Short mmCIF file of C-alpha atoms in Angstrom, two decimals:
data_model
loop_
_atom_site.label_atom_id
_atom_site.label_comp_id
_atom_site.label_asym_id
_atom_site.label_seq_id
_atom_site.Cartn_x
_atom_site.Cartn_y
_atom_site.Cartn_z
CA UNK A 1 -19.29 21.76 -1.93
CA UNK A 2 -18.65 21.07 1.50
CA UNK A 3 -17.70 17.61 0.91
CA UNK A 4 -14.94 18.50 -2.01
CA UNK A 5 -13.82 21.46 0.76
CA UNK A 6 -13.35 18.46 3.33
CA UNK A 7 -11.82 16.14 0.75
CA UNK A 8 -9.23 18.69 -0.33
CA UNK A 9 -8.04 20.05 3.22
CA UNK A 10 -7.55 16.32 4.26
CA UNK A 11 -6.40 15.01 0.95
CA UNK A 12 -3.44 17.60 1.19
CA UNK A 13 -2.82 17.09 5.03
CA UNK A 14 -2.33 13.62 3.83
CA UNK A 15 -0.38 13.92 1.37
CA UNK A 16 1.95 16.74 3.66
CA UNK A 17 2.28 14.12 6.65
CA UNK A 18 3.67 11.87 3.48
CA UNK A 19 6.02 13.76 2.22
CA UNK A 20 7.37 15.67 5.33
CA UNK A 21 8.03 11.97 6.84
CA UNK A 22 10.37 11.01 3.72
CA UNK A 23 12.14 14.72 4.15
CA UNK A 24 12.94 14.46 7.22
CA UNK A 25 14.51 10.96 7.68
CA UNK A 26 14.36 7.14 8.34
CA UNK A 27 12.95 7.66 11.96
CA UNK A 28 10.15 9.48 10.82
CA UNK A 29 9.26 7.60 7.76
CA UNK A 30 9.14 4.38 9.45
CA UNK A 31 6.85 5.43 12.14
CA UNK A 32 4.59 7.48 9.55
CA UNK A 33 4.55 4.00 7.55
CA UNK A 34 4.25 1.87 10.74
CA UNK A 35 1.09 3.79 11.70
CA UNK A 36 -0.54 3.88 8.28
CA UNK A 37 0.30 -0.04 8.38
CA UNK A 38 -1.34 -0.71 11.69
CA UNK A 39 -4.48 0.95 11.22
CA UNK A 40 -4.70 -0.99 7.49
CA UNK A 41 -4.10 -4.31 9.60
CA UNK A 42 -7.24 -2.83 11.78
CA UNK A 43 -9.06 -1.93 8.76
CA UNK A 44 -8.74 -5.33 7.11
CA UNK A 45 -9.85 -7.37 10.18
CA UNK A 46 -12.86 -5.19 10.89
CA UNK A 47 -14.04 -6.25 7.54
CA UNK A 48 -15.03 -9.16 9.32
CA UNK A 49 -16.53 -7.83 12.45
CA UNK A 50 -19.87 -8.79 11.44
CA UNK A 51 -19.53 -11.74 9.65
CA UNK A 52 -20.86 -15.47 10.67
CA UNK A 53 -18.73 -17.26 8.50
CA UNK A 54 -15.06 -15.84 9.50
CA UNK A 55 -13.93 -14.94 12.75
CA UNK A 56 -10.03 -14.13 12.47
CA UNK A 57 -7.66 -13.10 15.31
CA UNK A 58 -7.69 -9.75 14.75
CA UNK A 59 -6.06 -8.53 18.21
CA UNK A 60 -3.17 -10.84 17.60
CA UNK A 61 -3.18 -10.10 13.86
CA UNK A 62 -2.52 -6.48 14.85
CA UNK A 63 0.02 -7.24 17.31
CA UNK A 64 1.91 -9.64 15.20
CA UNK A 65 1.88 -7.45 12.04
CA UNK A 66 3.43 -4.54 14.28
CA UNK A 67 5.78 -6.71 15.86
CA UNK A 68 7.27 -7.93 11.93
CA UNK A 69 7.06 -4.64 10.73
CA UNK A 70 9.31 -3.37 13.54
CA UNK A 71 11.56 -6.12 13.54
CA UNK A 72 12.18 -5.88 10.21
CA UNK A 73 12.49 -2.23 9.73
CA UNK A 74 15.01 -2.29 13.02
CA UNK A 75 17.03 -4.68 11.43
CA UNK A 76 17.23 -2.63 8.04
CA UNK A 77 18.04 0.32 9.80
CA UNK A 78 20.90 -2.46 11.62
CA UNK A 79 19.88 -1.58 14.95
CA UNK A 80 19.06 -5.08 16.38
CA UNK A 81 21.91 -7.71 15.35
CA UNK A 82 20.22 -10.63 16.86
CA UNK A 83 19.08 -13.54 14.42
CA UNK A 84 15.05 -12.51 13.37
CA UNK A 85 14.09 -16.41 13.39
CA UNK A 86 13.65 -16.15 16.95
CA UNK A 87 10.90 -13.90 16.47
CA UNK A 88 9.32 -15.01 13.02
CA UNK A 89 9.48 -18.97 13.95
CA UNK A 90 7.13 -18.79 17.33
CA UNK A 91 5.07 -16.04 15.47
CA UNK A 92 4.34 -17.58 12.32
CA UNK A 93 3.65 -21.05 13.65
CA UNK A 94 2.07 -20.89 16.87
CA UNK A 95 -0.87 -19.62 15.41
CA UNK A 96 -1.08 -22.59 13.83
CA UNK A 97 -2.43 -24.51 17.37
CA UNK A 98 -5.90 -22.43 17.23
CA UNK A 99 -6.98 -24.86 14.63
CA UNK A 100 -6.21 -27.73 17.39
CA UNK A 101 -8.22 -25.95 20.27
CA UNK A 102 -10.50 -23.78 18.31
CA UNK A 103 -13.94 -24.57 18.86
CA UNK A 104 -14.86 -22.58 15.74
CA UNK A 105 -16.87 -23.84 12.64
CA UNK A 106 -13.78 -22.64 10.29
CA UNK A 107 -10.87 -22.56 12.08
CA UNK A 108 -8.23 -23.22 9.37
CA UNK A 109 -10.47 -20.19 7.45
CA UNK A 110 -10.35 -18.04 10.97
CA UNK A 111 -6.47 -18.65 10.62
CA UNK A 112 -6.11 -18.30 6.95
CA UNK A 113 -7.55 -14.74 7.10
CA UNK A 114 -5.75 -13.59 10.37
CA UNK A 115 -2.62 -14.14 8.18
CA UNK A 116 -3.09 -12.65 4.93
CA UNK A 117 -3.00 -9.12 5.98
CA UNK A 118 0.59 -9.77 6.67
CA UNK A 119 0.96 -10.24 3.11
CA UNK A 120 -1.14 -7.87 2.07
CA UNK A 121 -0.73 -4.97 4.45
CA UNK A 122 2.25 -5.11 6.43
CA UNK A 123 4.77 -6.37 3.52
CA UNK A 124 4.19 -3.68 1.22
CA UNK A 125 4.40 -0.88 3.71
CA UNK A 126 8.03 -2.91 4.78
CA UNK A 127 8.70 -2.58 1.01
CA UNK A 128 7.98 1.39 1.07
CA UNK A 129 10.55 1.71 3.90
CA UNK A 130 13.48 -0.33 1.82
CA UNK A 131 12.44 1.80 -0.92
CA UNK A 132 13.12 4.63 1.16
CA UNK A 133 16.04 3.47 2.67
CA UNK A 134 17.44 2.33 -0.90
CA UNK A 135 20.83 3.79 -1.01
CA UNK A 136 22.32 4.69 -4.62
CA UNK A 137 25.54 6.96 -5.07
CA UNK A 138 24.69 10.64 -4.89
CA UNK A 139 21.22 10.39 -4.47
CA UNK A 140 18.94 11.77 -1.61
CA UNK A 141 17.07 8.94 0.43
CA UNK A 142 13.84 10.26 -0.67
CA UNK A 143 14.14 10.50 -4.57
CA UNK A 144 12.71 6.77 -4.56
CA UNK A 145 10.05 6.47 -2.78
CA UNK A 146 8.51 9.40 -3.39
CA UNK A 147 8.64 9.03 -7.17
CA UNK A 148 6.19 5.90 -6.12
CA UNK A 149 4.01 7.93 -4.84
CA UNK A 150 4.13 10.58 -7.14
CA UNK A 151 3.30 8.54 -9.62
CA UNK A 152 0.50 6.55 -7.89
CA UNK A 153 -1.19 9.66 -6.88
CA UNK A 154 -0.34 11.15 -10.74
CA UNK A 155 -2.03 8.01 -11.80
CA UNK A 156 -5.16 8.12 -9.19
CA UNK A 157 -5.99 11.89 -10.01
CA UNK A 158 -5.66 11.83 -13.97
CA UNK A 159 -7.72 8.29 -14.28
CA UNK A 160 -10.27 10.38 -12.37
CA UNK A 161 -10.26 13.19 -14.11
CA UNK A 162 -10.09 11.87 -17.40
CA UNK A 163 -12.63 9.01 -16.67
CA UNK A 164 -14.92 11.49 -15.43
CA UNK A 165 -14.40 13.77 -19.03
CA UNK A 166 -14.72 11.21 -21.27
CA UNK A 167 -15.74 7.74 -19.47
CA UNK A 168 -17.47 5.35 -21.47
CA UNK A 169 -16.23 1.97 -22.04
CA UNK A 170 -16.34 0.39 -18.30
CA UNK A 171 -13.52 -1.45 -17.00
CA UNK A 172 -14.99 -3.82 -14.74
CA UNK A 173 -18.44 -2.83 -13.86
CA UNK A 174 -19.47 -5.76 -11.53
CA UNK A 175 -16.27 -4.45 -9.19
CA UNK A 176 -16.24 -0.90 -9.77
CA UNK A 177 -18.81 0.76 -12.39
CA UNK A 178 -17.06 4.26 -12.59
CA UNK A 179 -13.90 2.80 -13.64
CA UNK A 180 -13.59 3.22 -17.57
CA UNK A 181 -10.39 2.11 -19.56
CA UNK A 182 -10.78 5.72 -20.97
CA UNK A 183 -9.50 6.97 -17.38
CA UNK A 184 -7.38 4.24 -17.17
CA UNK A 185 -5.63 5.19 -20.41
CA UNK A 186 -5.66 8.47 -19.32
CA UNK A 187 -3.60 7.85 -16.02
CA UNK A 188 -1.63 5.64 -17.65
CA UNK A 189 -0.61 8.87 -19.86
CA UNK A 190 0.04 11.00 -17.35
CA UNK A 191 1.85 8.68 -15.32
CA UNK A 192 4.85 8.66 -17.59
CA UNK A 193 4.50 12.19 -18.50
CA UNK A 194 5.28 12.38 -14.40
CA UNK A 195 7.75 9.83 -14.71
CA UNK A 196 9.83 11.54 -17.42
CA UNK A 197 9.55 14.89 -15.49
CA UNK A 198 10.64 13.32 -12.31
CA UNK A 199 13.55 11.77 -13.92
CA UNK A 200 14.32 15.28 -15.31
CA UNK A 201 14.84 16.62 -12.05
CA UNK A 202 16.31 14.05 -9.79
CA UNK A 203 18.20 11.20 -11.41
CA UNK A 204 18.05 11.33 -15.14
CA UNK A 205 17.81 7.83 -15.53
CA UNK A 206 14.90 8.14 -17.92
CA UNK A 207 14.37 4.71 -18.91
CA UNK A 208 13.74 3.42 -14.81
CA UNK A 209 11.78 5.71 -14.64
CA UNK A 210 9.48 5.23 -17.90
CA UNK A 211 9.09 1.77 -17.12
CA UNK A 212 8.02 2.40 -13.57
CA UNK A 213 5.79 4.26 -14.68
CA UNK A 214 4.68 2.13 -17.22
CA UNK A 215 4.60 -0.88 -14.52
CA UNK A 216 3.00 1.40 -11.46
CA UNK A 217 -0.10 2.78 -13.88
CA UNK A 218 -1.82 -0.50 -14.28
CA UNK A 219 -0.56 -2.28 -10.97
CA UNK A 220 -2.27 1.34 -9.27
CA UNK A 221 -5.52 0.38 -10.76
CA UNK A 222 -5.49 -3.42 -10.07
CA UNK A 223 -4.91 -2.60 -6.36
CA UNK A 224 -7.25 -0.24 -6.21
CA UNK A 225 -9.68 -2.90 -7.75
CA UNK A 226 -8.38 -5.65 -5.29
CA UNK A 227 -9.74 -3.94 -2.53
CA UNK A 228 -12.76 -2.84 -4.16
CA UNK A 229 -13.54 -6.56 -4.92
CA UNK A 230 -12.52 -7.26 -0.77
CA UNK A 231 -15.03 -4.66 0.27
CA UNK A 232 -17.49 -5.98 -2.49
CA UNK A 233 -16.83 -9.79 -0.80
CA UNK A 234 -17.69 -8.32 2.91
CA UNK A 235 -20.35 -5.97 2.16
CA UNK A 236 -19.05 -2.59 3.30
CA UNK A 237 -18.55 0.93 1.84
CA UNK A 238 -15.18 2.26 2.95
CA UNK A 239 -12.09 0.58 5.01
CA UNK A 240 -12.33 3.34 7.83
CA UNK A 241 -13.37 6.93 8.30
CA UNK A 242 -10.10 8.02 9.40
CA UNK A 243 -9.65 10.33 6.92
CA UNK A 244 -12.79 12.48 6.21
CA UNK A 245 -14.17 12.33 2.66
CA UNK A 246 -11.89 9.78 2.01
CA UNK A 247 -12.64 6.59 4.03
CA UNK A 248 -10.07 4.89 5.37
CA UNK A 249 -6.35 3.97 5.10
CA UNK A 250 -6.91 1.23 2.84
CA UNK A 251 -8.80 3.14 0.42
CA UNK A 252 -5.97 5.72 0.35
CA UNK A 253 -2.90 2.84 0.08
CA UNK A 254 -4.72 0.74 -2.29
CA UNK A 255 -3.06 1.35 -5.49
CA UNK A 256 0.51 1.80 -3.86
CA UNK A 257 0.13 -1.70 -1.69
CA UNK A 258 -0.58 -3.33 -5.06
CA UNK A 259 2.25 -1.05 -7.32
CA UNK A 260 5.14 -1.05 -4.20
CA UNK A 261 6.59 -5.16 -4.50
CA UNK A 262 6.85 -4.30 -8.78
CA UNK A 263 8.59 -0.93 -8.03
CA UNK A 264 11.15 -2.69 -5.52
CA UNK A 265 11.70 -5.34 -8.02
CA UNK A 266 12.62 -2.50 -10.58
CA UNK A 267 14.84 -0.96 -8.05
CA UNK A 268 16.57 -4.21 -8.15
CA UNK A 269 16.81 -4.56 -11.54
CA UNK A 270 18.15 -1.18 -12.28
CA UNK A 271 20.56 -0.75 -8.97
#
């Protein structure tokens, strides 16, 4: 009991921090995101902070994450006017000397992973923030971006609850055994019965928002196995312990990493 107490008071202080960052503005959502996305990019590395094989740059794999987050999210927000290939040239391809001087078994591997949590982490989270500052006639700044999460967290609890119910027929045991396409059906549900009541009561456009949440239900649960299969690869429970009963950031962002690039694609589409 004390566990599902400790899950629940942090689950909703999570969840608050979320949604008081889009209410209150651009400032606040981009640091709320740009802290979320730093401690992923810490996550990720420290996957490999035992490992023999891989060895990436995780202090400059931080750094450099924060410094293309923050260059791009200033330059959304047009507050630097200065061309961005003066930052992402030097920091995208000096790395690429380490394989030169490393004395490393792997170095092009060392290098390889140092980079991909760009992709992975810190592009999505960029992706949240132009989803938040997507600007559409007569709508609030929020009404985007937190219909993602609605949904992703719609889709989360129901595949739980309804995998847990009636859970049978596993989805991919060898990566996550207490997935079952029963839950997964389940979410996927539930998902668009959020979708069509979010429409309902902020832009009406009923058809974006059925086929987000058509799109978002099954990208949710492919994220959310994506990671499972990294933490399978590297031999470790949880991402982090930040968040108590819940592991770490990158359990938490999983499903919305994986759903955010289709949404903004949608958002394209339809706007």
């Amino acid at each position: 009991m004390n566990n599902i107490v400790t899950r629940a008071i942090w689950g909703a202080l999570f969840v608050s921090i979320i949604i008081s960052s889009f209410l209150v503005g651009s400032n606040a959502t981009a640091i709320v995101l740009g802290f979320f996305m730093a401690v992923g990019l810490f996550e990720f590395y420290r996957f490999f902070s035992k490992s023999t094989i891989v060895t990436p740059k995780s202090g400059a794999g931080v750094l450099g994450g924060i410094i293309l987050y923050v260059s791009l999210v200033l330059k959304e927000m047009n507050l630097i006017e200065f061309d961005l290939q003066l930052v992402y040239i030097p920091l995208i391809f000096l790395p690429f000397l380490t394989v030169v001087f490393s004395k490393a078994k792997n170095p092009l591997l060392d290098l390889t992973i140092t980079f991909f949590p760009w992709i992975y982490v810190m592009i999505p989270f960029y992706l949240m923030f132009k989803i938040f500052n997507f600007e559409v006639v007569d709508q609030a700044q929020w009404v985007f971006v937190l219909g993602l999460f609605i949904m992703v967290w719609t889709n989360d609890t129901f595949a739980y609850l309804t995998g847990r119910s009636f859970g049978k027929t596993r989805l991919i045991e060898r990566i996550s055994p207490k997935k079952s396409w029963e839950g997964a059906i389940g979410g996927f549900l539930f998902t668009i019965i959020a979708g069509g009541i979010y429409a309902y009561f902020t832009t009406e456009n009923y058809l974006f928002w059925m086929i987000s949440a058509a799109i978002v239900s099954p990208a949710g649960i492919l994220g959310d196995l994506i990671e499972s299969r990294f933490k399978r690869l590297v031999d470790v429970k949880d991402s982090g312990t930040i968040l108590p009963g819940h592991g770490g950031i990158l359990d938490r962002f999983d499903a919305v990493i994986y759903a955010t690039p289709f949404f903004y694609l949608l958002l394209i589409i339809f706007f």
